[in-house]
CSV table of C-alpha atoms and ligand atoms in Angstrom, one decimal:
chain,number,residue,atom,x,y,z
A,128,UNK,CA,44.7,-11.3,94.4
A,129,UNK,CA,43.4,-8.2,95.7
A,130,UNK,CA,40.1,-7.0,93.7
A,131,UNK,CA,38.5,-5.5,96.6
A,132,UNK,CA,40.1,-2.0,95.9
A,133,UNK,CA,39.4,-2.0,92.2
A,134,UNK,CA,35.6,-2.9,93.0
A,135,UNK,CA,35.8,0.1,95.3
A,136,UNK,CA,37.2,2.0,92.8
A,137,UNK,CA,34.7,1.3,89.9
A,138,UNK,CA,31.6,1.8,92.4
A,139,UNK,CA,32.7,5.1,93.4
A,140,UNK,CA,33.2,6.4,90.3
A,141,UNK,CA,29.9,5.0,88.3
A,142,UNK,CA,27.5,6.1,91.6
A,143,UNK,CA,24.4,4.9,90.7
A,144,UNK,CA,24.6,2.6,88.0
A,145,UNK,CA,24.5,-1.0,88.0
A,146,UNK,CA,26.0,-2.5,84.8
A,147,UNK,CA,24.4,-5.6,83.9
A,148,UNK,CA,25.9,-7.0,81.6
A,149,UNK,CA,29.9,-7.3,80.7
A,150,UNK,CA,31.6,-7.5,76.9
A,151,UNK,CA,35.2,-8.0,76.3
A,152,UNK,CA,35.8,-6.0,73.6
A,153,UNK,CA,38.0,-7.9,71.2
A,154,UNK,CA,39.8,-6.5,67.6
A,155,UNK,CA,38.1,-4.4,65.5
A,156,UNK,CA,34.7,-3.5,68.3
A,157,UNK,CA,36.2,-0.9,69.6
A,158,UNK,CA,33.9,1.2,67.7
A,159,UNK,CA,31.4,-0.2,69.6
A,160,UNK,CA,32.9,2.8,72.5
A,161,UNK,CA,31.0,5.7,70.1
A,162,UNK,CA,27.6,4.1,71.0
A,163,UNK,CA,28.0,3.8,74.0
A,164,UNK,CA,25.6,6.4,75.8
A,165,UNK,CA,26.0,8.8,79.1
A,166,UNK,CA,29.8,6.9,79.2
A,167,UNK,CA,32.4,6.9,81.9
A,168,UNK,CA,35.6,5.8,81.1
A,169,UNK,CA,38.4,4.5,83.4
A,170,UNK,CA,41.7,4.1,82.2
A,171,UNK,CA,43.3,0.7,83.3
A,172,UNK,CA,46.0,2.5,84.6
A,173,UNK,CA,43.9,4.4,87.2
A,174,UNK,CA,42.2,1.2,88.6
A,175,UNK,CA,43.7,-0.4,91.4
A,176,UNK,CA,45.3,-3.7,90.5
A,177,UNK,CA,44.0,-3.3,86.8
A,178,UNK,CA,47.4,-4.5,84.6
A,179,UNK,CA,47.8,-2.1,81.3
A,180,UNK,CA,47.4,-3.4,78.2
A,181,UNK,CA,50.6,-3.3,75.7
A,182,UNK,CA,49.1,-4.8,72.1
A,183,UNK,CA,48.9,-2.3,69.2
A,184,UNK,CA,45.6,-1.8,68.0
A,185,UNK,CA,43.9,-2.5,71.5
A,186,UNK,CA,43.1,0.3,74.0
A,187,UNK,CA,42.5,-0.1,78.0
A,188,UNK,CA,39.8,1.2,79.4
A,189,UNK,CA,36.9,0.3,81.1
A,190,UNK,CA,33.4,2.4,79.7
A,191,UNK,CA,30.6,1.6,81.9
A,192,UNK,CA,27.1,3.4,80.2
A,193,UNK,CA,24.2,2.3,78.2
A,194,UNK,CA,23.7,0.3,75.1
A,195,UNK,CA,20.9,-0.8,73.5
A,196,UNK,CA,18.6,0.0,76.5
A,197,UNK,CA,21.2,-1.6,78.9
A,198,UNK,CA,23.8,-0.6,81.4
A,199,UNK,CA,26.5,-2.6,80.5
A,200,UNK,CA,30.5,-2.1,81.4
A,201,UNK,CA,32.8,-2.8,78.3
A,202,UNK,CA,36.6,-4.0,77.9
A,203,UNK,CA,38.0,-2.0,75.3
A,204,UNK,CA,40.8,-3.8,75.2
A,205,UNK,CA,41.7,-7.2,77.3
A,206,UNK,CA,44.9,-8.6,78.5
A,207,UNK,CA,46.9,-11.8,77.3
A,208,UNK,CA,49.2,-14.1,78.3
A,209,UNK,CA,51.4,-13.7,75.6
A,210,UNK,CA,51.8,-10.2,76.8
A,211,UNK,CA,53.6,-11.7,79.9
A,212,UNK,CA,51.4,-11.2,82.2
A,213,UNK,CA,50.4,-13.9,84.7
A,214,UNK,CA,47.6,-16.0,83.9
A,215,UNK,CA,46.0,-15.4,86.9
A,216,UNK,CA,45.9,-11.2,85.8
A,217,UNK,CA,45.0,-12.0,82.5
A,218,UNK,CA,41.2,-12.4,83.8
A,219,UNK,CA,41.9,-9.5,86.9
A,220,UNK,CA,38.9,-7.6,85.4
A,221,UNK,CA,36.2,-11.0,85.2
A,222,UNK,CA,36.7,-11.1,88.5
A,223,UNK,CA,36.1,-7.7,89.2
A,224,UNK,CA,33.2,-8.0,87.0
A,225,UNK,CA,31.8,-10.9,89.2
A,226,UNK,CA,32.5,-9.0,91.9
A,227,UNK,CA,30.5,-6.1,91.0
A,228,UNK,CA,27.5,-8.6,90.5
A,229,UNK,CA,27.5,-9.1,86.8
A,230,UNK,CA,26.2,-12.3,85.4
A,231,UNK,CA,26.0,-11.9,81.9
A,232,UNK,CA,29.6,-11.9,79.6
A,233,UNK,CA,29.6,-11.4,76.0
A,234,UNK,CA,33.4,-12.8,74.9
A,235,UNK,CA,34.3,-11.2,71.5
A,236,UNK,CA,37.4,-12.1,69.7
A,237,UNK,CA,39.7,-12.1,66.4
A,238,UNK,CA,40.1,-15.7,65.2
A,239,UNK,CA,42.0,-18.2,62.4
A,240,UNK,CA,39.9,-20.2,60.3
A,241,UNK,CA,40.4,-23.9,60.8
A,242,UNK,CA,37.3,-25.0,59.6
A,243,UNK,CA,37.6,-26.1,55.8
A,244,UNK,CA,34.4,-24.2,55.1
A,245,UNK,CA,35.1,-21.0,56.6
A,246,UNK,CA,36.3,-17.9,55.1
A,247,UNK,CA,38.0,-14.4,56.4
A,248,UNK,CA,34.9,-12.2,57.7
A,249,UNK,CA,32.7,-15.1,58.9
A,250,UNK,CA,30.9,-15.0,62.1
A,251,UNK,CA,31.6,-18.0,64.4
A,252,UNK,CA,29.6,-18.2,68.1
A,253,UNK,CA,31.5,-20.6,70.2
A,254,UNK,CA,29.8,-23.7,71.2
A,255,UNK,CA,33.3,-25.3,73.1
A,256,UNK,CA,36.7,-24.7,73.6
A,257,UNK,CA,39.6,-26.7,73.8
A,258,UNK,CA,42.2,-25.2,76.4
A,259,UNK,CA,44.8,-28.0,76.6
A,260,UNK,CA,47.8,-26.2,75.9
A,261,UNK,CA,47.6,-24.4,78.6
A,262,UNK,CA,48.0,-23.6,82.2
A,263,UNK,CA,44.9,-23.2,83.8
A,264,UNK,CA,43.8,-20.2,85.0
A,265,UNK,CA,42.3,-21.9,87.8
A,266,UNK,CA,45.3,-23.0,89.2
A,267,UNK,CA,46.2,-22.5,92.8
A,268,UNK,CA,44.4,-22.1,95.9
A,269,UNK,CA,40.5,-22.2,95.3
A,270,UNK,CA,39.1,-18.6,95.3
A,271,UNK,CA,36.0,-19.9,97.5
A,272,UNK,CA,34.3,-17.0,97.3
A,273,UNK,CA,33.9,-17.0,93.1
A,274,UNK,CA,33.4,-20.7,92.9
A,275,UNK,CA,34.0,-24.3,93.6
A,276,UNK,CA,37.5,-26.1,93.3
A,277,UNK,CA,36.4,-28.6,90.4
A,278,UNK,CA,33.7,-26.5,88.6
A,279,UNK,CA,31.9,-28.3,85.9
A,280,UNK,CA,32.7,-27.4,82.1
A,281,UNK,CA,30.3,-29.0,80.5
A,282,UNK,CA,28.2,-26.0,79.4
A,283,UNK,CA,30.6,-22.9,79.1
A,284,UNK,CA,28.6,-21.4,76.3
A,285,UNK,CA,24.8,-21.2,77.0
A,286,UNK,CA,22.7,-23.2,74.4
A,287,UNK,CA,20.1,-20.7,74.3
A,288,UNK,CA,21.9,-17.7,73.8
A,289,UNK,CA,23.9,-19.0,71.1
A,290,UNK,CA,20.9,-19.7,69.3
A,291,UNK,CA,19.3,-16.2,70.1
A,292,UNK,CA,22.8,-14.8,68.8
A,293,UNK,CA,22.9,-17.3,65.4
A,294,UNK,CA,19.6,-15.5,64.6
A,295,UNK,CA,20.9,-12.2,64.3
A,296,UNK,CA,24.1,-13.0,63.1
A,297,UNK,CA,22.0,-15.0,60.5
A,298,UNK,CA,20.4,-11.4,59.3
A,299,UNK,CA,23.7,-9.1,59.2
A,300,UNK,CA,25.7,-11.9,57.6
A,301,UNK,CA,25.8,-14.4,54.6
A,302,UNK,CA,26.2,-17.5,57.0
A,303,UNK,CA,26.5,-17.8,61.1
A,304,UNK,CA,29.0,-20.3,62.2
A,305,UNK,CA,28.9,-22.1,65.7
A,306,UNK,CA,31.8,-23.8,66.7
A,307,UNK,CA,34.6,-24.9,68.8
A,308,UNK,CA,37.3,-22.4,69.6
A,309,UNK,CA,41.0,-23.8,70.6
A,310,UNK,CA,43.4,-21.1,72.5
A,311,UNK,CA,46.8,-21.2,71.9
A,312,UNK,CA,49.1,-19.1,73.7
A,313,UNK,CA,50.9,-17.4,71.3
A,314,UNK,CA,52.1,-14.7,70.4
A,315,UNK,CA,53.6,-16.8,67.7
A,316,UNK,CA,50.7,-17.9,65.1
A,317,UNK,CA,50.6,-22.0,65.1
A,318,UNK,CA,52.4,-24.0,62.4
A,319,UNK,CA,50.9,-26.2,60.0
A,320,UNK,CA,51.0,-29.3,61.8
A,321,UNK,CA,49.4,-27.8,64.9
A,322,UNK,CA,46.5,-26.7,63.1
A,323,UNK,CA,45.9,-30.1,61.4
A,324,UNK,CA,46.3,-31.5,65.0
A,325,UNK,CA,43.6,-29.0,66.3
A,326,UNK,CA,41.3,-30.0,63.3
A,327,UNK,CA,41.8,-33.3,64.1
A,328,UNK,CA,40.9,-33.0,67.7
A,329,UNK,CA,38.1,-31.2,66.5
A,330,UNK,CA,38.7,-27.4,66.8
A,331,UNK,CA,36.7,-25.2,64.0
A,332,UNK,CA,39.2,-22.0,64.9
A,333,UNK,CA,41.7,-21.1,66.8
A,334,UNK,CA,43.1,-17.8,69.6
A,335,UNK,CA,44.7,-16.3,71.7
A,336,UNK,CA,42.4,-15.5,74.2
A,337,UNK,CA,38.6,-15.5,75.4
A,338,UNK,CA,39.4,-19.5,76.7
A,339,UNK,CA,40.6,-18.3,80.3
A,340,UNK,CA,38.3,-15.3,80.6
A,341,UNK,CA,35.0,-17.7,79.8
A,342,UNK,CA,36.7,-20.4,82.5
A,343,UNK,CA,36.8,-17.9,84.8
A,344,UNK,CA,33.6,-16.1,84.2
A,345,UNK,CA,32.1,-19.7,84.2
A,346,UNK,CA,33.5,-20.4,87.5
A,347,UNK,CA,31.8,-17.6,89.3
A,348,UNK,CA,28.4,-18.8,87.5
A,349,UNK,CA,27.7,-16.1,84.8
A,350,UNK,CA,26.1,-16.6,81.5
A,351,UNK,CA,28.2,-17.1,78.6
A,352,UNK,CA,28.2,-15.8,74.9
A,353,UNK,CA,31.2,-15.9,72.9
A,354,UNK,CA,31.6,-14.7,68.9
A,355,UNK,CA,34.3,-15.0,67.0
A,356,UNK,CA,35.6,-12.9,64.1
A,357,UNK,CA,37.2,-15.0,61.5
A,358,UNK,CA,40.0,-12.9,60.4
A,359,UNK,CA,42.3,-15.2,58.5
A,360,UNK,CA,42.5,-18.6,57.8
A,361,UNK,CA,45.0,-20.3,60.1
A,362,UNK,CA,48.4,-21.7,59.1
A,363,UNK,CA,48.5,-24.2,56.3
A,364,UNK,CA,44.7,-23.6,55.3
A,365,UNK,CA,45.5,-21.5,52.2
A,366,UNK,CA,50.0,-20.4,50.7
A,367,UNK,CA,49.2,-17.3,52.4
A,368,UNK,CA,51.6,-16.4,55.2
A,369,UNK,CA,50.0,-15.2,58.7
A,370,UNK,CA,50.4,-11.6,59.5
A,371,UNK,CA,48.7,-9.0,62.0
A,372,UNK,CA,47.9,-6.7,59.2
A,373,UNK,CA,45.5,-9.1,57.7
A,374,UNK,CA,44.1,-9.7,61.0
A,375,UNK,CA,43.3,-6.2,62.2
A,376,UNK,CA,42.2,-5.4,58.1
A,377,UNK,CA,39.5,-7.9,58.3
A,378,UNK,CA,38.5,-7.0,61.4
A,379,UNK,CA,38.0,-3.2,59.8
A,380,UNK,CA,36.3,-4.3,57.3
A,381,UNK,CA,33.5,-6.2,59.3
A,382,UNK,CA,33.6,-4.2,62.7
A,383,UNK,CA,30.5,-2.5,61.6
A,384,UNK,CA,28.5,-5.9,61.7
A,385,UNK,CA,30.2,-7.2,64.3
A,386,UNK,CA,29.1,-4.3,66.3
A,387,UNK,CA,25.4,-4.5,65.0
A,388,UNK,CA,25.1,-7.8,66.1
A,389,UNK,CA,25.9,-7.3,69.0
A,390,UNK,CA,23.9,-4.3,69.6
A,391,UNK,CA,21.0,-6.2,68.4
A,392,UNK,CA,21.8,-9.2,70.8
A,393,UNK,CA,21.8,-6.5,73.9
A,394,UNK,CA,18.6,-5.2,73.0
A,395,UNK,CA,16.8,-8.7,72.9
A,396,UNK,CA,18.8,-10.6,76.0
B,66,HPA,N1,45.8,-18.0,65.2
B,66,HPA,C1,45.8,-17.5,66.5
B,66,HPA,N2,45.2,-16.4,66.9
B,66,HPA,C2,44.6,-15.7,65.9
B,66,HPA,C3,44.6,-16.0,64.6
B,66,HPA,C4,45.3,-17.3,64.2
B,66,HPA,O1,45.3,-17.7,63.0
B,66,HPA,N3,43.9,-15.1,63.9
B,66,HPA,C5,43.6,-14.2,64.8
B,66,HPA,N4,44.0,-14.5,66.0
């Protein structure tokens, strides 16, 4: 793939600055854009190579400025596969990202509950993931210059942040979860039986997405810190039937948190 033009692109129009530090956005922190200070925005549409995003309720748009102290360059919305996108343009923009010498990612994401002792608005930071489902992103023809052709796995999700980020999620919420995340490729929620089969294999939620961003941003060697919003609890947990409204309600009701913790997590990485 071509993300020498988009690079160009993004430098030219952000001069000087040097973002740091990358977040993906996911629903309900888009409201972390107000905060965001001395912002430029560039519309997906206007970078080179960038694909445009087509789920309700998430924007696309890149806004490079400061937060917390930091220069950072946020996803307000991300792309995924269920969308029908190629895998391989799913994670376009990490690339980019790697490119443009990041090596810090903050993952954000909207999540089921599979975890018995989790409820709708819990905080969970992702200690694993569990991608089997699905075609790996890092299929094909090694991209040399991002990483090697068997990259290790072992530590997506650094040990250290995760604790730095439990902390604070520990003082803006009742409880902070850590766990392991299980993607599924949707769009279609999972059935009963698949979520028993992911608890069983030992997933504590379950999405759409954030798995083959993190692979990617893991092959190029950036530090990783993913958080997921528990938004529902997946099928079969509770009679309650799955819906998007429920997802993108809980997500309302705890986006102020979710983007205090994260603000507080900038300001002490
Ligand atoms: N399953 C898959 N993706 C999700 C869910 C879910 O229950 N909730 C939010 N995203």
């Amino acid at each position: 793939m071509d993300y020498k033009e988009a690079v160009s692109f993004i430098k030219e129009r952000i001069g000087s600055l040097k973002p740091e530090i990358a977040i993906v956005l996911g629903s309900g922190l888009g409201v972390l854009k107000d905060e965001i200070q001395n912002k430029i925005i560039l519309k997906y549409e206007d970078i080179p190579g960038f694909p445009i995003s087509t789920v309700e309720g998430h924007a696309g748009e890149l806004i490079i400025g400061e937060l917390s102290g930091k220069t950072i360059i946020a996803m307000n919305g991300r792309f995924h596969y269920y969308e029908g996108y190629d895998i391989k343009q799913t994670v376009f923009p990490i690339r980019v990202f790697s490119l443009l010498g990041i090596k810090n990612i903050i993952l954000t994401n909207a999540a089921g509950g599979i975890n018995l002792d989790y409820k709708p608005g819990d905080f969970m930071v992702i200690n694993d993931h569990l991608s089997f489902f699905a075609e790996s992103v890092l299929r094909g023809k090694n991209e040399d210059e991002f990483g090697v052709r068997f990259p290790d796995m072992s530590d997506v999700y650094d040990k250290e942040e995760i604790k730095k980020i439990k902390q604070i999620i520990e003082k803006h919420a009742e409880v902070a979860r850590e766990g392991v995340y299980a993607y599924m490729k949707g769009p279609c929620y999972e059935t009963p039986a698949e979520i028993r089969a992911l608890r069983t294999l030992g997933a504590d939620a379950v999405g759409m997405s954030t798995v083959p961003e993190a692979i990617v941003a893991k092959h190029s060697g950036m530090k990783i810190v993913a958080v997921s919003c528990v938004t529902n609890m997946a099928a079969g947990v509770t009679n309650q039937k799955l819906s998007h409204e429920e997802v993108k309600e809980t997500a309302d009701r705890v986006k102020v948190k979710f983007k205090e913790i994260i603000k507080e997590y900038l300001l002490k990485m």
